[in-house]
Amino acid sequence: MIEKKHGAILILSGPSGCGKSTLLKEVYKNIDEYYFSISTTTRKPREGEKEGVDYFFTSKEDFQEDIKAGHFLEWAEVHGNYYGTSLKPIKKALEKGKLVIFDIDVQGHEIVRKKLGEKVTSVFITTPSLEELEERLTSRNTDSKEVIEKRLENAKYEIKYFQKYDYFLINDDLKEASKQLVSIANSTRIKSKLFEKELATIWMK
Ligand code: ADP
Ligand code: 5GP
């Protein structure tokens, strides 16, 4: 018997404040068998963020130790902080056939694509304008003016990478954007490339 769905990776990238976390909450209500990759970061927790739920918060020293020990599938410096994806839980979730969801930056996307290309589907998400991005970052009320400035500057750099992604999603109307993301997430585990090995052993022997 052929497995109907396979382990696969869905990467979301886009400027901080474009709505990735908000959209993901909508996706979780509508899909099953997923695993959200909880990153490790040296950024300080925001109000309301929980250890082991939003991130694993750590020091720069410990992060560097983890790099040396080869614990990360990928890591990058973003807005002056380190962020990384631990390899072990990802491998485990893929082996279980889950949809593994990453919220990582454009540098991380490039690395994961190089390492696990055939398993990756990626979506670049943004707001309709830079003004709207500023409005969202300001009304989220989690970052200082200086931090927001840095994130807006970085947004201009990140957007240049949009063509490296499989899909481009403008998060204007939340309901509509969620619907589109749910449909991408639902098709990620049935991409034909994921069936190659299995079909070769079952059908083509
Ligand atoms: P990210 O995870 O990409 O940094 P968030 O999900 O934290 O972004 O969203 C940033 C802010 O924008 C939040 O206050 C959120 O409520 C708001 N937001 C998200 N999507 C929309 C949308 N489609 N329209 C208006 N506001 C939105
Ligand atoms: P924030 O500080 O707003 O939570 O995240 C800032 C940026 O870091 C976002 O663009 C987010 O996608 C990215 N990011 C979060 N975790 C990781 C990670 O593990 N690796 C990489 N490369 N980027 C990450």
XYZ file of N, CA and C in Angstrom, residues 3-162:
480
model
N 1.497 5.079 1.009
C 1.039 6.095 1.972
C 0.386 7.228 1.191
N -0.778 7.700 1.671
C -1.455 8.756 0.906
C -0.752 10.108 1.021
N -0.124 10.318 2.192
C 0.558 11.598 2.385
C 1.946 11.356 2.959
N 2.867 12.221 2.604
C 4.254 12.041 3.052
C 4.739 13.201 3.917
N 5.803 12.931 4.696
C 6.416 13.985 5.479
C 6.947 15.061 4.552
N 6.686 16.309 4.869
C 7.144 17.401 4.008
C 7.301 18.673 4.827
N 7.974 19.644 4.207
C 8.271 20.890 4.917
C 7.572 22.068 4.250
N 6.925 22.887 5.058
C 6.329 24.125 4.560
C 7.037 25.293 5.232
N 7.720 26.110 4.429
C 8.453 27.255 4.981
C 7.699 28.557 4.710
N 7.475 29.322 5.770
C 6.904 30.657 5.616
C 7.987 31.678 5.937
N 8.162 32.642 5.044
C 9.052 33.767 5.320
C 8.312 35.041 4.948
N 8.865 36.155 5.405
C 8.267 37.453 5.090
C 8.616 38.419 6.191
N 8.513 39.708 5.908
C 8.906 40.710 6.889
C 8.223 40.519 8.230
N 8.964 40.796 9.278
C 8.402 40.754 10.621
C 7.191 41.688 10.661
N 6.055 41.185 11.139
C 4.853 42.003 11.255
C 3.883 41.819 10.094
N 4.256 40.988 9.089
C 3.347 40.819 7.942
C 2.153 39.933 8.301
N 2.287 39.156 9.396
C 1.147 38.355 9.847
C 1.367 36.858 9.793
N 2.606 36.403 9.787
C 2.877 34.950 9.677
C 2.263 34.173 10.858
N 2.512 34.644 12.075
C 1.990 33.929 13.252
C 0.463 33.945 13.261
N -0.112 35.081 12.890
C -1.575 35.212 12.868
C -2.173 34.230 11.850
N -1.570 34.174 10.670
C -2.067 33.265 9.627
C -1.919 31.806 10.058
N -0.808 31.511 10.727
C -0.569 30.119 11.132
C -1.643 29.632 12.110
N -2.087 30.527 12.985
C -3.146 30.131 13.934
C -4.385 29.675 13.182
N -4.686 30.348 12.071
C -5.849 29.966 11.256
C -5.606 28.627 10.567
N -4.351 28.436 10.121
C -4.013 27.184 9.432
C -4.175 26.005 10.391
N -3.710 26.163 11.634
C -3.759 25.061 12.609
C -5.184 24.580 12.857
N -6.155 25.490 12.726
C -7.555 25.096 12.947
C -8.050 24.208 11.808
N -7.352 24.258 10.689
C -7.878 23.597 9.486
C -7.064 22.435 8.943
N -5.891 22.177 9.517
C -5.122 21.029 9.029
C -4.740 20.122 10.192
N -4.369 18.892 9.873
C -3.940 17.996 10.949
C -2.562 17.410 10.599
N -2.054 16.615 11.514
C -0.748 15.965 11.316
C 0.364 16.959 10.951
N 0.385 18.073 11.681
C 1.454 19.037 11.440
C 2.343 19.127 12.675
N 3.546 19.642 12.457
C 4.449 19.904 13.567
C 5.075 21.268 13.311
N 4.877 22.197 14.247
C 5.488 23.523 14.081
C 6.891 23.500 14.660
N 7.869 23.853 13.866
C 9.256 23.851 14.313
C 9.497 25.050 15.233
N 9.740 24.762 16.502
C 9.991 25.841 17.471
C 11.479 26.191 17.408
N 11.751 27.413 17.007
C 13.146 27.842 16.840
C 13.782 28.186 18.178
N 15.103 28.214 18.165
C 15.866 28.703 19.308
C 16.338 30.111 18.969
N 16.247 31.023 19.917
C 16.701 32.391 19.637
C 17.407 33.025 20.821
N 18.270 34.003 20.489
C 18.922 34.780 21.546
C 18.141 36.073 21.801
N 17.035 36.281 21.046
C 16.197 37.467 21.295
C 15.506 37.325 22.650
N 15.297 38.436 23.318
C 14.588 38.411 24.601
C 13.106 38.125 24.345
N 12.454 37.378 25.249
C 11.020 37.101 25.036
C 10.185 38.386 25.066
N 9.164 38.432 24.194
C 8.210 39.547 24.251
C 7.172 39.231 25.312
N 6.445 40.233 25.711
C 5.396 39.992 26.704
C 4.427 38.947 26.156
N 4.147 37.926 26.943
C 3.177 36.906 26.515
C 3.829 35.707 25.837
N 5.078 35.838 25.396
C 5.737 34.706 24.743
C 6.181 33.683 25.776
N 6.000 32.407 25.411
C 6.334 31.345 26.366
C 7.493 30.485 25.870
N 8.358 30.119 26.807
C 9.482 29.221 26.546
C 8.940 27.875 26.054
N 9.474 27.386 24.946
C 9.041 26.082 24.445
C 7.727 26.111 23.672
N 7.099 27.279 23.603
C 5.868 27.404 22.804
C 6.171 28.308 21.606
N 6.613 29.522 21.908
C 6.952 30.457 20.826
C 8.383 30.234 20.347
N 9.277 30.107 21.298
C 10.699 29.884 21.016
C 11.327 29.146 22.182
N 12.541 28.645 21.969
C 13.424 28.286 23.074
C 14.378 29.474 23.201
N 14.292 30.166 24.319
C 15.125 31.353 24.508
C 16.442 30.952 25.147
N 17.527 31.488 24.586
C 18.837 31.076 25.085
C 19.841 32.245 25.032
N 21.043 32.006 25.582
C 22.079 33.048 25.555
C 22.910 32.897 24.269
N 23.661 33.946 23.949
C 24.541 33.899 22.767
C 25.576 32.782 22.913
N 26.092 32.620 24.144
C 27.139 31.615 24.403
C 26.583 30.213 24.134
N 25.408 29.919 24.690
C 24.820 28.591 24.499
C 24.462 28.344 23.029
N 24.018 29.410 22.357
C 23.673 29.271 20.946
C 24.919 28.875 20.154
N 26.021 29.552 20.467
C 27.266 29.252 19.749
C 27.751 27.827 20.022
N 27.520 27.368 21.235
C 27.859 25.973 21.577
C 27.051 25.011 20.707
N 25.758 25.321 20.574
C 24.877 24.471 19.748
C 25.315 24.455 18.283
N 25.797 25.603 17.804
C 26.289 25.654 16.414
C 27.470 24.691 16.273
N 28.411 24.824 17.227
C 29.621 23.992 17.174
C 29.279 22.521 17.233
N 28.280 22.174 18.048
C 27.900 20.769 18.230
C 27.088 20.232 17.043
N 26.766 21.097 16.096
C 26.029 20.661 14.901
C 24.560 20.376 15.172
N 23.979 21.061 16.169
C 22.579 20.802 16.514
C 21.566 21.431 15.565
N 22.032 22.403 14.748
C 21.073 23.130 13.915
C 21.030 22.639 12.463
N 19.822 22.534 11.954
C 19.641 22.297 10.517
C 20.050 23.568 9.780
N 19.685 24.702 10.349
C 20.092 26.008 9.817
C 20.049 27.004 10.948
N 20.804 28.080 10.806
C 20.730 29.203 11.741
C 21.119 30.471 11.011
N 20.711 31.619 11.547
C 21.044 32.894 10.911
C 20.979 34.013 11.931
N 21.652 35.119 11.580
C 21.526 36.313 12.399
C 20.485 37.201 11.729
N 19.433 37.531 12.488
C 18.360 38.362 11.939
C 18.114 39.509 12.920
N 18.069 40.735 12.405
C 17.846 41.935 13.242
C 18.768 41.944 14.466
N 19.995 41.465 14.328
C 20.946 41.520 15.439
C 20.822 40.400 16.462
N 19.922 39.453 16.246
C 19.810 38.289 17.141
C 20.027 37.006 16.344
N 20.377 35.944 17.079
C 20.537 34.648 16.417
C 19.238 33.852 16.493
N 18.938 33.137 15.407
C 17.767 32.261 15.351
C 18.208 30.955 14.693
N 17.740 29.813 15.206
C 18.125 28.547 14.579
C 17.065 27.462 14.719
N 17.118 26.522 13.768
C 16.185 25.389 13.751
C 16.921 24.125 14.174
N 16.483 23.501 15.237
C 17.120 22.258 15.698
C 16.782 21.106 14.767
N 17.794 20.299 14.500
C 17.645 19.231 13.509
C 16.804 18.039 13.997
N 17.057 17.606 15.239
C 16.474 16.356 15.737
C 14.937 16.277 15.634
N 14.202 17.246 16.210
C 12.742 17.151 16.149
C 12.191 17.189 14.728
N 12.925 17.861 13.836
C 12.473 17.939 12.435
C 12.546 16.548 11.792
N 13.695 15.883 12.019
C 13.886 14.546 11.442
C 12.788 13.602 11.920
N 12.529 13.688 13.231
C 11.531 12.809 13.849
C 10.133 13.036 13.227
N 9.771 14.315 13.102
C 8.441 14.653 12.572
C 8.316 14.233 11.105
N 9.406 14.384 10.347
C 9.375 13.978 8.933
C 9.212 12.460 8.821
N 9.919 11.746 9.695
C 9.818 10.276 9.684
C 8.400 9.806 9.994
N 7.714 10.600 10.829
C 6.323 10.249 11.162
C 5.341 10.670 10.068
N 5.856 11.281 9.007
C 5.012 11.661 7.877
C 4.269 12.969 8.080
N 4.763 13.797 9.002
C 4.034 15.037 9.304
C 4.374 16.186 8.350
N 3.507 17.202 8.395
C 3.805 18.451 7.708
C 4.574 19.307 8.709
N 5.825 19.577 8.402
C 6.662 20.348 9.319
C 6.664 21.809 8.865
N 6.210 22.686 9.753
C 6.060 24.099 9.379
C 7.163 24.943 10.005
N 7.825 25.739 9.158
C 8.894 26.621 9.611
C 8.472 28.080 9.405
N 8.747 28.924 10.394
C 8.640 30.372 10.210
C 10.067 30.889 10.340
N 10.754 30.989 9.205
C 12.173 31.368 9.234
C 12.452 32.452 8.187
N 13.614 33.087 8.279
C 13.901 34.194 7.375
C 14.450 33.698 6.028
N 14.755 34.661 5.154
C 15.162 34.300 3.792
C 16.499 33.533 3.750
N 17.385 33.820 4.705
C 18.680 33.100 4.756
C 18.433 31.631 5.126
N 17.578 31.413 6.119
C 17.239 30.061 6.562
C 16.584 29.271 5.439
N 15.700 29.952 4.699
C 15.004 29.293 3.575
C 16.006 28.770 2.557
N 16.994 29.597 2.262
C 17.989 29.214 1.255
C 18.743 27.946 1.714
N 19.107 27.906 2.990
C 19.876 26.758 3.504
C 19.024 25.482 3.499
N 17.781 25.587 4.007
C 16.933 24.388 4.089
C 16.638 23.867 2.675
N 16.428 24.796 1.746
C 16.167 24.378 0.365
C 17.369 23.609 -0.215
N 18.556 24.095 0.096
C 19.768 23.414 -0.391
C 19.873 22.024 0.214
N 19.542 21.910 1.518
C 19.733 20.632 2.207
C 18.594 19.643 1.961
N 17.359 20.141 1.925
C 16.201 19.233 1.859
C 15.233 19.633 0.749
N 15.803 20.158 -0.338
C 15.024 20.735 -1.427
C 13.771 19.986 -1.850
N 13.914 18.662 -2.021
C 12.778 17.907 -2.579
C 11.584 17.850 -1.620
N 11.830 18.136 -0.351
C 10.742 18.083 0.638
C 10.093 19.441 0.896
N 10.686 20.497 0.299
C 10.288 21.859 0.680
C 9.261 22.504 -0.254
N 8.248 23.109 0.380
C 7.354 24.031 -0.318
C 7.455 25.336 0.455
N 7.548 26.462 -0.261
C 7.763 27.699 0.486
C 6.826 28.811 0.041
N 6.515 29.682 0.997
C 5.595 30.789 0.737
C 6.210 32.083 1.264
N 6.285 33.081 0.411
C 6.724 34.392 0.868
C 5.472 35.221 1.129
N 5.384 35.738 2.354
C 4.186 36.480 2.758
C 4.551 37.938 2.999
N 3.679 38.843 2.556
C 3.941 40.250 2.841
C 2.641 41.045 2.964
N 2.790 42.309 3.319
C 1.624 43.199 3.411
C 1.448 43.904 2.070
N 0.296 44.561 1.844
C 0.127 45.255 0.553
C 1.119 46.408 0.383
N 1.634 46.998 1.475
C 2.585 48.114 1.365
C 3.484 48.177 2.590
N 4.565 48.956 2.453
C 5.492 49.145 3.577
C 4.803 49.945 4.702
N 3.904 50.871 4.287
C 3.169 51.678 5.279
C 2.300 50.775 6.148
N 1.657 49.798 5.500
C 0.790 48.864 6.242
C 1.643 48.005 7.184
N 2.843 47.658 6.743
C 3.738 46.875 7.606
C 4.087 47.683 8.858
N 4.406 48.963 8.651
C 4.749 49.823 9.786
C 3.559 49.932 10.739
N 2.386 50.085 10.157
C 1.153 50.200 10.950
C 0.963 48.936 11.810
N 1.199 47.766 11.216
C 1.009 46.501 11.960
C 2.054 46.338 13.058
N 3.300 46.684 12.729
C 4.363 46.561 13.748
C 4.090 47.511 14.908
N 3.585 48.706 14.587
C 3.307 49.694 15.631
C 2.115 49.246 16.474
N 1.049 48.790 15.801
C -0.148 48.434 16.584
C 0.029 47.106 17.329
N 0.986 46.263 16.896
C 1.251 45.040 17.666
C 1.796 45.406 19.049
N 2.511 46.537 19.092
C 2.938 47.089 20.382
C 3.870 46.154 21.168
N 4.758 45.475 20.456
C 5.684 44.563 21.145
C 7.130 45.022 21.016
N 7.382 45.988 20.134
C 8.768 46.388 19.885
C 8.940 47.904 20.002
N 10.147 48.321 20.376
C 10.443 49.754 20.490
C 10.530 50.370 19.089
N 10.533 51.708 19.065
C 10.618 52.432 17.789
C 11.877 52.032 17.011
N 12.991 51.885 17.744
C 14.275 51.541 17.106
C 14.195 50.153 16.483
N 13.614 49.210 17.247
C 13.492 47.830 16.748
C 12.591 47.805 15.510
N 11.512 48.581 15.544
C 10.597 48.635 14.385
C 11.328 49.192 13.162
N 12.120 50.241 13.366
C 12.907 50.830 12.261
C 13.798 49.772 11.617
N 14.479 48.994 12.463
C 15.390 47.951 11.989
C 14.620 46.911 11.169
N 13.441 46.538 11.665
C 12.629 45.524 10.984
C 12.106 46.036 9.634
N 11.787 47.331 9.569
C 11.318 47.904 8.294
C 12.465 47.951 7.284
N 13.652 48.286 7.760
C 14.830 48.291 6.894
C 15.077 46.889 6.344
N 15.007 45.907 7.244
C 15.252 44.508 6.856
C 14.194 44.010 5.863
N 12.973 44.538 5.992
C 11.873 44.136 5.092
C 12.238 44.448 3.643
N 12.893 45.596 3.445
C 13.270 46.004 2.074
C 14.304 45.054 1.488
N 15.142 44.487 2.358
C 16.147 43.518 1.907
C 15.486 42.157 1.634
N 14.600 41.759 2.537
C 13.983 40.425 2.415
C 13.116 40.284 1.165
N 12.396 41.361 0.828
C 11.447 41.287 -0.297
C 12.157 40.946 -1.612
N 13.454 41.263 -1.694
C 14.209 40.979 -2.925
C 14.293 39.485 -3.213
N 14.043 38.668 -2.192
C 14.172 37.214 -2.337
C 12.876 36.515 -2.731
N 11.797 37.297 -2.961
C 10.481 36.655 -3.098
C 10.412 35.614 -4.228
